[in-house]
Coordinates of C-alpha atoms (C1' of nucleotides) in Angstrom, one line a residue:
Chain A
M1 CA 0.0 0.0 0.0
N2 CA 2.7 2.5 0.9
P3 CA 6.5 2.3 1.0
A4 CA 6.5 1.6 4.7
S5 CA 4.5 -1.6 4.4
S6 CA 7.7 -3.4 3.4
N7 CA 9.4 -2.1 6.4
P8 CA 8.8 -3.4 9.9
G9 CA 8.8 -7.0 8.7
G10 CA 12.6 -7.0 8.7
D11 CA 11.9 -8.9 5.4
A12 CA 14.3 -10.3 2.9
S13 CA 18.0 -10.9 3.6
P14 CA 18.3 -12.9 6.7
G15 CA 21.8 -12.1 7.7
A16 CA 21.6 -8.3 7.0
S17 CA 20.8 -5.8 9.6
P18 CA 17.1 -4.9 9.9
T19 CA 17.6 -1.6 7.9
F20 CA 14.6 0.1 9.4
S21 CA 14.0 3.6 8.2
P22 CA 11.1 6.0 8.8
L23 CA 8.6 6.7 6.1
Y24 CA 9.8 10.3 5.6
Q25 CA 13.3 9.1 5.1
Q26 CA 12.1 6.7 2.3
I27 CA 10.2 9.6 0.7
K28 CA 13.3 11.8 1.0
A29 CA 15.3 9.1 -0.8
L30 CA 12.7 8.8 -3.5
I31 CA 12.7 12.6 -4.1
T32 CA 16.5 12.7 -4.1
Q33 CA 16.5 10.0 -6.8
S34 CA 14.2 12.2 -8.9
L35 CA 16.5 15.1 -8.4
Q36 CA 19.5 13.0 -9.3
S37 CA 17.8 11.5 -12.4
G38 CA 16.9 15.0 -13.6
E39 CA 13.1 14.5 -13.4
W40 CA 13.1 18.0 -12.1
K41 CA 16.0 20.2 -13.3
P42 CA 17.9 22.8 -11.3
G43 CA 15.8 26.0 -11.0
E44 CA 12.6 24.3 -11.9
L45 CA 9.4 24.1 -9.9
M46 CA 8.8 20.8 -8.2
P47 CA 5.4 19.2 -7.7
S48 CA 3.5 20.6 -4.7
E49 CA 3.5 18.8 -1.4
V50 CA -0.1 17.6 -1.8
E51 CA 0.7 16.3 -5.2
L52 CA 3.8 14.4 -3.9
A53 CA 1.7 13.2 -0.9
S54 CA -0.9 11.6 -3.2
R55 CA 1.8 10.2 -5.5
F56 CA 3.5 8.5 -2.7
K57 CA 0.3 7.6 -0.8
V58 CA 1.4 9.3 2.4
S59 CA 0.2 12.3 4.3
Q60 CA 1.3 15.8 3.4
G61 CA 3.0 16.1 6.8
T62 CA 5.3 13.2 5.9
V63 CA 6.2 14.8 2.6
R64 CA 6.9 18.1 4.5
K65 CA 9.3 16.5 6.8
A66 CA 11.2 14.9 3.9
I67 CA 11.4 18.2 2.1
D68 CA 12.3 20.0 5.3
E69 CA 15.5 18.0 5.4
L70 CA 16.2 18.5 1.7
A71 CA 15.8 22.2 2.2
A72 CA 18.1 22.2 5.2
E73 CA 20.7 20.5 2.9
N74 CA 20.3 23.1 0.3
L75 CA 19.0 20.6 -2.3
V76 CA 15.7 22.4 -2.7
L77 CA 14.4 25.9 -2.0
R78 CA 11.0 26.6 -0.6
R79 CA 9.1 29.8 -1.4
Q80 CA 5.9 30.4 0.4
G81 CA 3.0 30.9 -2.0
K82 CA 5.0 29.8 -5.0
G83 CA 6.2 26.3 -4.4
T84 CA 9.4 24.3 -3.9
F85 CA 12.2 24.7 -6.4
V86 CA 15.2 22.6 -7.2
A87 CA 18.3 24.4 -6.0
T88 CA 20.7 25.8 -8.6
H89 CA 24.1 27.5 -8.7
H90 CA 22.6 30.2 -10.9
E91 CA 21.5 32.4 -8.1
E92 CA 23.0 35.3 -6.2
R93 CA 22.9 33.5 -2.9
A94 CA 24.5 30.3 -4.3
H95 CA 27.5 32.2 -5.8
F96 CA 29.2 32.6 -2.4
R97 CA 28.2 29.3 -0.8
F98 CA 31.5 27.6 -1.7
L99 CA 33.6 30.8 -1.6
R100 CA 35.1 31.2 1.8
L101 CA 37.8 33.8 0.9
M102 CA 36.5 37.2 2.0
P103 CA 38.1 40.6 1.8
D104 CA 39.3 41.9 5.2
E105 CA 37.4 45.1 4.5
G106 CA 34.2 45.5 2.5
V107 CA 32.0 42.9 0.8
P108 CA 33.0 40.1 -1.6
H109 CA 33.0 41.0 -5.3
Q110 CA 33.5 39.3 -8.5
A111 CA 37.1 38.3 -9.4
D112 CA 38.9 38.6 -12.7
N113 CA 39.3 35.1 -14.0
R114 CA 42.3 34.0 -16.2
I115 CA 42.4 30.4 -17.4
L116 CA 46.0 29.3 -17.6
E117 CA 45.7 25.8 -18.8
V118 CA 43.1 23.1 -19.6
K119 CA 44.2 19.5 -20.5
R120 CA 43.2 15.9 -20.3
I121 CA 45.6 13.7 -18.4
R122 CA 45.8 10.4 -16.7
A123 CA 44.9 10.7 -13.1
P124 CA 47.9 10.7 -10.8
A125 CA 47.6 8.2 -8.0
E126 CA 46.8 10.8 -5.3
V127 CA 44.1 12.4 -7.5
A128 CA 42.6 9.0 -8.4
R129 CA 42.4 8.1 -4.8
L130 CA 40.6 11.2 -3.7
L131 CA 38.2 11.1 -6.7
E132 CA 37.6 7.4 -6.2
L133 CA 38.8 6.6 -9.7
K134 CA 41.2 4.0 -10.9
S135 CA 44.8 5.2 -11.2
G136 CA 45.3 6.1 -14.8
D137 CA 41.7 7.1 -15.6
A138 CA 41.3 10.2 -17.6
V139 CA 40.8 13.5 -15.7
V140 CA 40.4 17.1 -16.9
Y141 CA 43.0 19.4 -15.4
V142 CA 42.4 23.1 -15.1
K143 CA 44.6 25.8 -13.8
R144 CA 43.4 29.4 -13.3
L145 CA 44.4 32.6 -11.7
M146 CA 42.0 35.0 -10.1
A147 CA 42.5 38.6 -9.2
F148 CA 40.7 41.2 -7.2
D149 CA 41.0 44.8 -8.3
G150 CA 43.9 43.8 -10.5
A151 CA 45.8 42.1 -7.7
P152 CA 46.3 38.3 -8.3
T153 CA 45.1 36.6 -5.2
I154 CA 44.0 33.0 -6.0
L155 CA 45.8 30.3 -7.9
E156 CA 43.6 27.3 -8.4
E157 CA 44.1 23.8 -9.9
L158 CA 41.2 21.5 -10.6
W159 CA 40.9 17.8 -11.4
L160 CA 37.6 16.5 -12.8
P161 CA 36.6 13.0 -13.8
G162 CA 37.1 12.8 -17.6
Q163 CA 34.1 10.6 -17.9
L164 CA 31.7 13.3 -16.7
F165 CA 33.4 16.4 -18.3
K166 CA 34.0 15.3 -21.8
G167 CA 33.7 18.5 -23.8
L168 CA 35.3 20.8 -21.2
T169 CA 37.8 23.1 -23.0
A170 CA 39.5 26.4 -22.2
E171 CA 37.1 28.1 -24.6
R172 CA 34.0 26.9 -22.8
L173 CA 35.5 28.1 -19.5
V174 CA 36.5 31.5 -20.8
E175 CA 33.2 32.1 -22.7
Y176 CA 31.1 31.2 -19.8
K177 CA 29.8 34.0 -17.7
G178 CA 29.0 33.3 -14.1
P179 CA 30.3 30.8 -11.5
M180 CA 32.1 27.7 -12.7
Y181 CA 29.7 25.4 -10.7
G182 CA 26.9 26.9 -12.8
L183 CA 28.7 25.7 -15.9
F184 CA 29.2 22.3 -14.5
E185 CA 25.5 22.1 -13.6
S186 CA 24.1 23.4 -16.8
E187 CA 26.5 22.0 -19.4
F188 CA 27.7 18.8 -17.8
G189 CA 24.7 17.8 -15.6
T190 CA 26.9 17.6 -12.5
R191 CA 25.7 19.5 -9.5
M192 CA 28.0 20.1 -6.5
I193 CA 26.2 19.5 -3.3
R194 CA 28.8 19.8 -0.5
A195 CA 32.5 19.8 -0.1
T196 CA 35.2 19.3 2.5
E197 CA 38.4 21.3 2.6
K198 CA 41.8 20.6 4.3
I199 CA 43.7 23.8 4.9
K200 CA 47.4 24.4 5.5
A201 CA 49.9 27.2 5.4
V202 CA 52.8 26.7 3.1
A203 CA 55.6 28.8 1.5
A204 CA 55.0 29.8 -2.1
D205 CA 57.3 28.0 -4.5
A206 CA 59.0 29.8 -7.4
G207 CA 56.3 29.2 -10.0
T208 CA 53.4 30.0 -7.8
A209 CA 55.1 33.1 -6.4
Q210 CA 55.7 34.5 -9.9
L211 CA 52.1 34.0 -10.9
L212 CA 50.8 35.7 -7.7
A213 CA 53.4 38.4 -8.0
V214 CA 54.9 37.9 -4.6
P215 CA 58.4 36.9 -3.4
E216 CA 59.2 33.2 -3.3
G217 CA 58.5 31.8 0.2
T218 CA 55.6 34.1 0.9
P219 CA 53.1 32.3 3.2
L220 CA 50.1 31.0 1.3
L221 CA 46.9 29.4 2.5
V222 CA 46.3 26.2 0.6
A223 CA 42.9 24.6 0.6
E224 CA 42.4 21.1 -0.8
R225 CA 38.8 20.6 -1.6
V226 CA 36.9 17.5 -2.5
S227 CA 33.4 18.2 -3.8
F228 CA 30.5 15.7 -3.8
T229 CA 27.4 15.4 -5.9
Y230 CA 24.2 13.4 -5.1
G231 CA 24.9 10.2 -3.3
D232 CA 28.1 11.5 -1.8
K233 CA 30.0 10.8 -5.0
A234 CA 33.3 12.7 -5.3
V235 CA 33.4 14.7 -8.5
E236 CA 35.9 17.4 -8.1
L237 CA 39.3 17.8 -6.5
R238 CA 40.5 21.4 -6.2
R239 CA 43.6 22.9 -4.8
G240 CA 43.4 26.6 -4.1
M241 CA 46.3 28.8 -3.1
Y242 CA 45.3 32.0 -1.5
L243 CA 47.2 35.2 -0.8
T244 CA 45.9 36.3 2.6
A245 CA 47.4 39.8 2.9
H246 CA 44.1 41.5 2.4
H247 CA 41.7 38.5 2.5
H248 CA 40.9 35.8 5.0
Y249 CA 39.2 32.4 4.9
L250 CA 35.9 32.4 6.8
S251 CA 34.9 29.4 8.9
E252 CA 31.8 29.1 11.0
L253 CA 31.9 26.8 14.0
S254 CA 28.6 25.6 15.2
Chain B
M1 CA -4.5 32.3 27.0
N2 CA -1.4 31.3 25.2
P3 CA 1.7 33.3 24.1
A4 CA 0.3 33.7 20.5
S5 CA -2.7 35.6 21.6
S6 CA -0.6 38.7 22.0
N7 CA 0.7 38.3 18.5
P8 CA -1.4 39.1 15.5
G9 CA -2.5 42.3 17.1
G10 CA 0.7 44.0 16.2
D11 CA 0.2 45.5 19.7
A12 CA 2.3 48.1 21.5
S13 CA 4.9 50.2 19.9
P14 CA 3.2 52.0 17.0
G15 CA 6.3 52.8 14.9
A16 CA 7.9 49.4 15.3
S17 CA 7.6 46.7 12.6
P18 CA 4.8 44.2 13.4
T19 CA 7.3 41.6 14.8
F20 CA 5.2 38.5 14.0
S21 CA 6.6 35.3 15.1
P22 CA 5.2 31.8 15.0
L23 CA 4.2 30.2 18.3
Y24 CA 7.0 27.6 18.2
Q25 CA 9.6 30.4 17.8
Q26 CA 8.2 32.1 20.9
I27 CA 8.4 28.8 22.8
K28 CA 11.9 28.3 21.6
A29 CA 12.8 31.8 22.9
L30 CA 11.3 30.9 26.3
I31 CA 13.2 27.7 26.5
T32 CA 16.4 29.4 25.5
Q33 CA 15.8 31.9 28.3
S34 CA 15.5 29.1 30.8
L35 CA 18.7 27.6 29.5
Q36 CA 20.5 31.0 29.8
S37 CA 19.2 31.7 33.2
G38 CA 20.4 28.3 34.4
E39 CA 17.0 26.9 35.3
W40 CA 18.3 23.7 33.8
K41 CA 22.1 23.3 33.9
P42 CA 24.4 21.8 31.3
G43 CA 24.1 18.0 31.4
E44 CA 20.8 18.0 33.3
L45 CA 17.6 16.4 32.1
M46 CA 15.0 18.9 30.9
P47 CA 11.3 18.6 31.5
S48 CA 9.6 16.3 29.0
E49 CA 7.8 17.6 25.9
V50 CA 4.4 16.9 27.4
E51 CA 5.3 18.8 30.6
L52 CA 6.6 21.8 28.6
A53 CA 3.5 21.7 26.4
S54 CA 1.2 21.9 29.4
R55 CA 3.3 24.6 31.0
F56 CA 3.2 26.8 27.9
K57 CA -0.4 25.8 27.1
V58 CA 0.4 24.6 23.6
S59 CA 0.4 21.2 21.9
Q60 CA 3.3 18.8 22.1
G61 CA 3.9 19.2 18.4
T62 CA 4.7 22.9 18.9
V63 CA 7.1 22.2 21.7
R64 CA 8.7 19.5 19.5
K65 CA 9.3 21.9 16.7
A66 CA 10.9 24.4 19.1
I67 CA 13.2 21.7 20.6
D68 CA 14.0 20.4 17.1
E69 CA 15.6 23.7 16.3
L70 CA 17.4 23.8 19.7
A71 CA 18.8 20.3 19.0
A72 CA 19.9 21.3 15.5
E73 CA 21.8 24.2 17.1
N74 CA 23.5 21.9 19.6
L75 CA 21.9 23.6 22.6
V76 CA 20.1 20.5 23.7
L77 CA 20.5 16.8 23.2
R78 CA 17.6 14.4 22.6
R79 CA 17.8 10.8 23.7
Q80 CA 14.9 8.5 22.8
G81 CA 13.4 6.8 25.8
K82 CA 15.4 9.0 28.2
G83 CA 14.5 12.6 27.6
T84 CA 16.1 15.9 26.5
F85 CA 19.3 17.1 28.1
V86 CA 21.0 20.4 28.2
A87 CA 24.1 20.2 26.0
T88 CA 27.5 20.4 27.8
H89 CA 31.1 20.6 26.9
H90 CA 31.8 17.7 29.2
E91 CA 31.2 14.9 26.7
E92 CA 33.3 13.1 24.3
R93 CA 31.5 14.4 21.2
A94 CA 31.7 18.0 22.4
H95 CA 35.5 17.9 22.8
F96 CA 36.2 18.1 19.1
R97 CA 33.3 20.4 18.1
F98 CA 35.5 23.5 18.2
L99 CA 38.7 21.8 17.4
R100 CA 39.2 21.9 13.7
L101 CA 42.9 21.0 13.6
M102 CA 43.3 17.4 12.6
P103 CA 46.3 15.2 12.2
D104 CA 47.0 14.4 8.5
E105 CA 47.2 10.7 9.5
G106 CA 45.3 9.0 12.2
V107 CA 42.6 10.3 14.6
P108 CA 42.8 13.4 16.8
H109 CA 44.1 12.8 20.3
Q110 CA 44.6 14.9 23.4
A111 CA 47.3 17.5 23.4
D112 CA 49.9 18.3 26.0
N113 CA 48.9 21.7 27.4
R114 CA 51.4 24.2 28.8
I115 CA 50.1 27.5 30.2
L116 CA 52.6 30.2 29.5
E117 CA 50.9 33.2 30.9
V118 CA 47.7 34.4 32.6
K119 CA 47.2 38.1 33.5
R120 CA 44.5 40.7 33.8
I121 CA 45.0 43.7 31.5
R122 CA 43.0 46.6 30.0
A123 CA 41.5 45.6 26.7
P124 CA 43.4 46.9 23.7
A125 CA 41.2 48.8 21.3
E126 CA 41.0 45.9 18.8
V127 CA 40.1 43.3 21.5
A128 CA 37.5 45.6 23.0
R129 CA 35.9 46.1 19.6
L130 CA 35.6 42.4 18.9
L131 CA 34.4 41.6 22.3
E132 CA 32.0 44.5 22.3
L133 CA 33.6 46.0 25.4
K134 CA 34.6 49.5 26.2
S135 CA 38.2 50.2 25.4
G136 CA 40.1 49.9 28.7
D137 CA 37.7 47.4 30.3
A138 CA 39.5 44.6 32.1
V139 CA 40.1 41.4 30.2
V140 CA 41.9 38.2 31.2
Y141 CA 44.7 37.3 28.8
V142 CA 45.9 33.7 28.5
K143 CA 48.8 32.3 26.4
R144 CA 49.4 28.6 26.1
L145 CA 51.3 26.2 24.0
M146 CA 50.0 22.8 22.9
A147 CA 52.0 19.8 21.7
F148 CA 51.1 16.5 20.1
D149 CA 53.5 13.6 20.8
G150 CA 56.0 16.1 22.1
A151 CA 56.0 18.3 19.1
P152 CA 54.8 21.9 19.8
T153 CA 52.0 22.6 17.3
I154 CA 49.6 25.2 18.6
L155 CA 50.3 28.6 20.2
E156 CA 47.2 30.2 21.5
E157 CA 46.3 33.6 23.0
L158 CA 42.9 34.2 24.6
W159 CA 41.2 37.4 25.7
L160 CA 38.2 37.0 28.0
P161 CA 35.9 39.6 29.5
G162 CA 37.2 40.3 33.0
Q163 CA 33.7 40.8 34.3
L164 CA 32.8 37.2 33.5
F165 CA 36.0 35.5 34.4
K166 CA 36.9 37.0 37.8
G167 CA 38.8 34.1 39.5
L168 CA 40.5 32.7 36.4
T169 CA 44.2 32.0 37.3
A170 CA 47.0 30.0 35.8
E171 CA 46.5 27.5 38.6
R172 CA 42.9 26.9 37.8
L173 CA 43.8 26.4 34.2
V174 CA 46.6 24.0 35.0
E175 CA 44.7 22.0 37.6
Y176 CA 41.7 21.5 35.4
K177 CA 41.5 18.3 33.5
G178 CA 39.5 18.3 30.3
P179 CA 38.6 20.9 27.7
M180 CA 38.9 24.6 28.5
Y181 CA 35.4 25.2 27.5
G182 CA 34.3 22.7 30.1
L183 CA 36.0 24.8 32.7
F184 CA 34.4 28.0 31.5
E185 CA 31.0 26.3 31.6
S186 CA 31.3 24.7 35.0
E187 CA 33.3 27.3 36.9
F188 CA 32.3 30.5 35.3
G189 CA 28.8 29.8 34.0
T190 CA 29.7 30.9 30.5
R191 CA 28.8 28.4 27.8
M192 CA 30.2 28.8 24.3
I193 CA 27.5 28.1 21.7
R194 CA 29.1 29.0 18.4
A195 CA 32.1 30.8 16.9
T196 CA 33.4 32.3 13.7
E197 CA 37.0 32.1 12.6
K198 CA 39.0 34.2 10.2
I199 CA 42.0 32.4 8.9
K200 CA 45.2 33.6 7.3
A201 CA 48.7 32.3 6.4
V202 CA 51.5 34.3 8.0
A203 CA 55.2 34.0 8.6
A204 CA 56.3 33.1 12.1
D205 CA 57.9 36.0 14.0
A206 CA 61.0 35.4 16.1
G207 CA 59.2 34.8 19.4
T208 CA 56.5 32.5 18.0
A209 CA 59.1 30.6 16.0
Q210 CA 61.1 29.9 19.1
L211 CA 58.1 28.6 21.1
L212 CA 57.1 26.3 18.2
A213 CA 60.7 25.2 17.7
V214 CA 60.7 26.2 14.0
P215 CA 62.8 28.6 12.0
E216 CA 61.7 32.3 11.9
G217 CA 59.5 32.9 8.8
T218 CA 57.9 29.4 8.8
P219 CA 54.4 29.7 7.4
L220 CA 51.8 29.4 10.1
L221 CA 48.0 29.2 9.9
V222 CA 46.5 31.9 12.1
A223 CA 42.9 31.6 13.2
E224 CA 41.2 34.5 14.9
R225 CA 38.1 33.2 16.7
V226 CA 35.3 35.1 18.2
S227 CA 33.1 32.8 20.4
F228 CA 29.5 33.6 21.3
T229 CA 27.3 32.5 24.2
Y230 CA 23.5 32.7 24.5
G231 CA 22.0 35.7 22.8
D232 CA 24.9 36.0 20.3
K233 CA 27.0 37.7 22.9
A234 CA 30.7 37.7 22.2
V235 CA 32.6 36.2 25.2
E236 CA 35.9 35.1 23.8
L237 CA 38.6 36.2 21.4
R238 CA 41.1 33.6 20.6
R239 CA 44.1 33.8 18.3
G240 CA 45.5 30.4 17.4
M241 CA 48.8 29.9 15.5
Y242 CA 49.0 26.4 14.0
L243 CA 51.9 24.5 12.6
T244 CA 50.5 22.6 9.6
A245 CA 53.4 20.4 8.7
H246 CA 51.5 17.3 9.9
H247 CA 48.1 18.8 10.7
H248 CA 45.4 20.5 8.7
Y249 CA 42.4 22.7 9.4
L250 CA 39.2 20.9 8.5
S251 CA 36.4 22.9 7.0
E252 CA 33.1 21.5 5.8
L253 CA 31.2 23.4 3.1
S254 CA 27.5 22.7 2.9
Chain C
dG1 C1' -10.1 33.3 -5.6
dA2 C1' -7.3 29.3 -6.2
dG3 C1' -3.0 27.2 -5.0
dT4 C1' 1.2 27.0 -2.4
dG5 C1' 4.0 26.5 1.6
dG6 C1' 3.8 27.6 7.0
dT7 C1' 1.7 26.8 11.5
dC8 C1' -0.9 24.4 15.0
dT9 C1' -3.6 20.9 16.9
dA10 C1' -5.1 16.3 18.7
dG11 C1' -4.6 11.7 18.7
dA12 C1' -2.6 7.3 17.5
dC13 C1' 1.1 4.1 17.5
dC14 C1' 6.1 2.8 17.6
dA15 C1' 11.0 2.3 19.6
dC16 C1' 13.7 2.8 23.4
dT17 C1' 15.0 3.1 28.4
dA18 C1' 14.8 2.0 33.1
dA19 C1' 12.7 0.5 37.2
Chain D
dT1 C1' 5.0 -1.4 32.8
dA2 C1' 5.3 3.5 32.6
dG3 C1' 7.5 7.3 30.6
dT4 C1' 10.2 9.4 27.0
dG5 C1' 11.2 10.9 22.4
dG6 C1' 10.1 9.5 17.2
dT7 C1' 6.8 8.9 13.5
dC8 C1' 2.5 9.4 11.0
dT9 C1' -2.0 11.1 10.1
dA10 C1' -6.0 14.2 9.2
dG11 C1' -7.7 18.5 9.4
dA12 C1' -7.9 23.4 10.2
dC13 C1' -6.4 27.9 9.5
dC14 C1' -2.9 31.5 8.1
dA15 C1' 0.4 34.2 4.9
dC16 C1' 1.9 34.7 0.5
dT17 C1' 1.7 34.8 -4.7
dC18 C1' -0.4 35.4 -8.9
dA19 C1' -3.8 35.4 -12.4

DNA sequence: GAGTGGTCTAGACCACTAA
DNA sequence: TAGTGGTCTAGACCACTCA
């Protein structure tokens, strides 16, 4: 009758753990699948709560609780009176969600963006490990330099699974206006959901120092980011080197 | 009859904005007040949901929603079958909530802790500004060095409002076993709820380098933390200098 | 005025804990 | 067995949006 009916029985596999899960979690998983499969695309309006409730044969309250969690995870966006929308990187508020480098004074503003290099390579062992690929699988490598008010501040390297980013070229990156994650979402169907960063302080090597126009040995903040899409699948490795003379990395502890 | 009855009227102050707020938010505020006033102390069992519902003359569902948010903010802890408890820094899981420095390999473990200095001073302008004090107000200054496996790794300076931390001495800090925030909570009645950190990479100066046993100029990760207690009141300024040769700062982006 | 998400209620049953 | 939080339902009304 409803998804829960197959639940308390402990059913099927005898050796496995019972794998209980509340109804609203099952509904949440079903909705997430629809998001992942592209049944509703980023930016689009989703079916209303009552519609989903009738589709899944549960009460509206149960659907609400499922969507509550999806909204808390920034997968969807609720707007009273209008409906629930699939989250997208093409919005003002999304632009700064993964940008933690803030100017010491004033508000964050758009950076000048210079693509230095784009190429397809075989994944080095370390990259393959972090992206959960086989060593030697193809990856797209990107190197770019970003400047604020003419001052080079961020040097970034990216590694993306070649399988998912087939047509990614320097031209596409240069042409594209707006955040890079917007491009990934619209053109390659890969949406970044969350990420973890490991941060260190290191001395700039000769090449990096030259690009950032600082003396060799200048302390840099280095952030190694692994980004995940639906299903906690790693789909981006990013190494950012930040000059923190007039900027800082913002971290909220809660 | 119930707290909401004073709501839609827009009552009182004519010029002020209507200040609507849903019932469960009002309940949440009332519970937060009780937490702040110490009606229920950290670690203690709170009244059950039905009890609170009858006290506030609302349904259990409304109390639930209020407590849901408090639990999400780590102010309280729910345990099925037992009840709801006031969160405390005296728990395993709380020990690492504000510790973002992780070893590159292995799991985090306890640091050796050496108190270098404790004194009462007048707040420098910058400290006063960040702690929302008047310049010249008394603050307690603490300096300590932490080591992992014998290797000095963290040099920390703290500034605490003198008003709140009257009897804080080096002896108390040294005697106390367990996390510093546990001491602040139990002995000074000040509980840290959340914090923000601004992070930079800088070169170690002579004094810092000597304490951390590294060459002058070694890149350090510097985190300037402002911690807040109930009501978003700033109650701690902390400047941590981290050696990141074998550790990293972990940041979760979501 | 119709449709959407947001709040609130009352009541039922379940899972977990401890006496 | 009693008490707690956790889930689920059904229904009411509100606030907001838009045609």
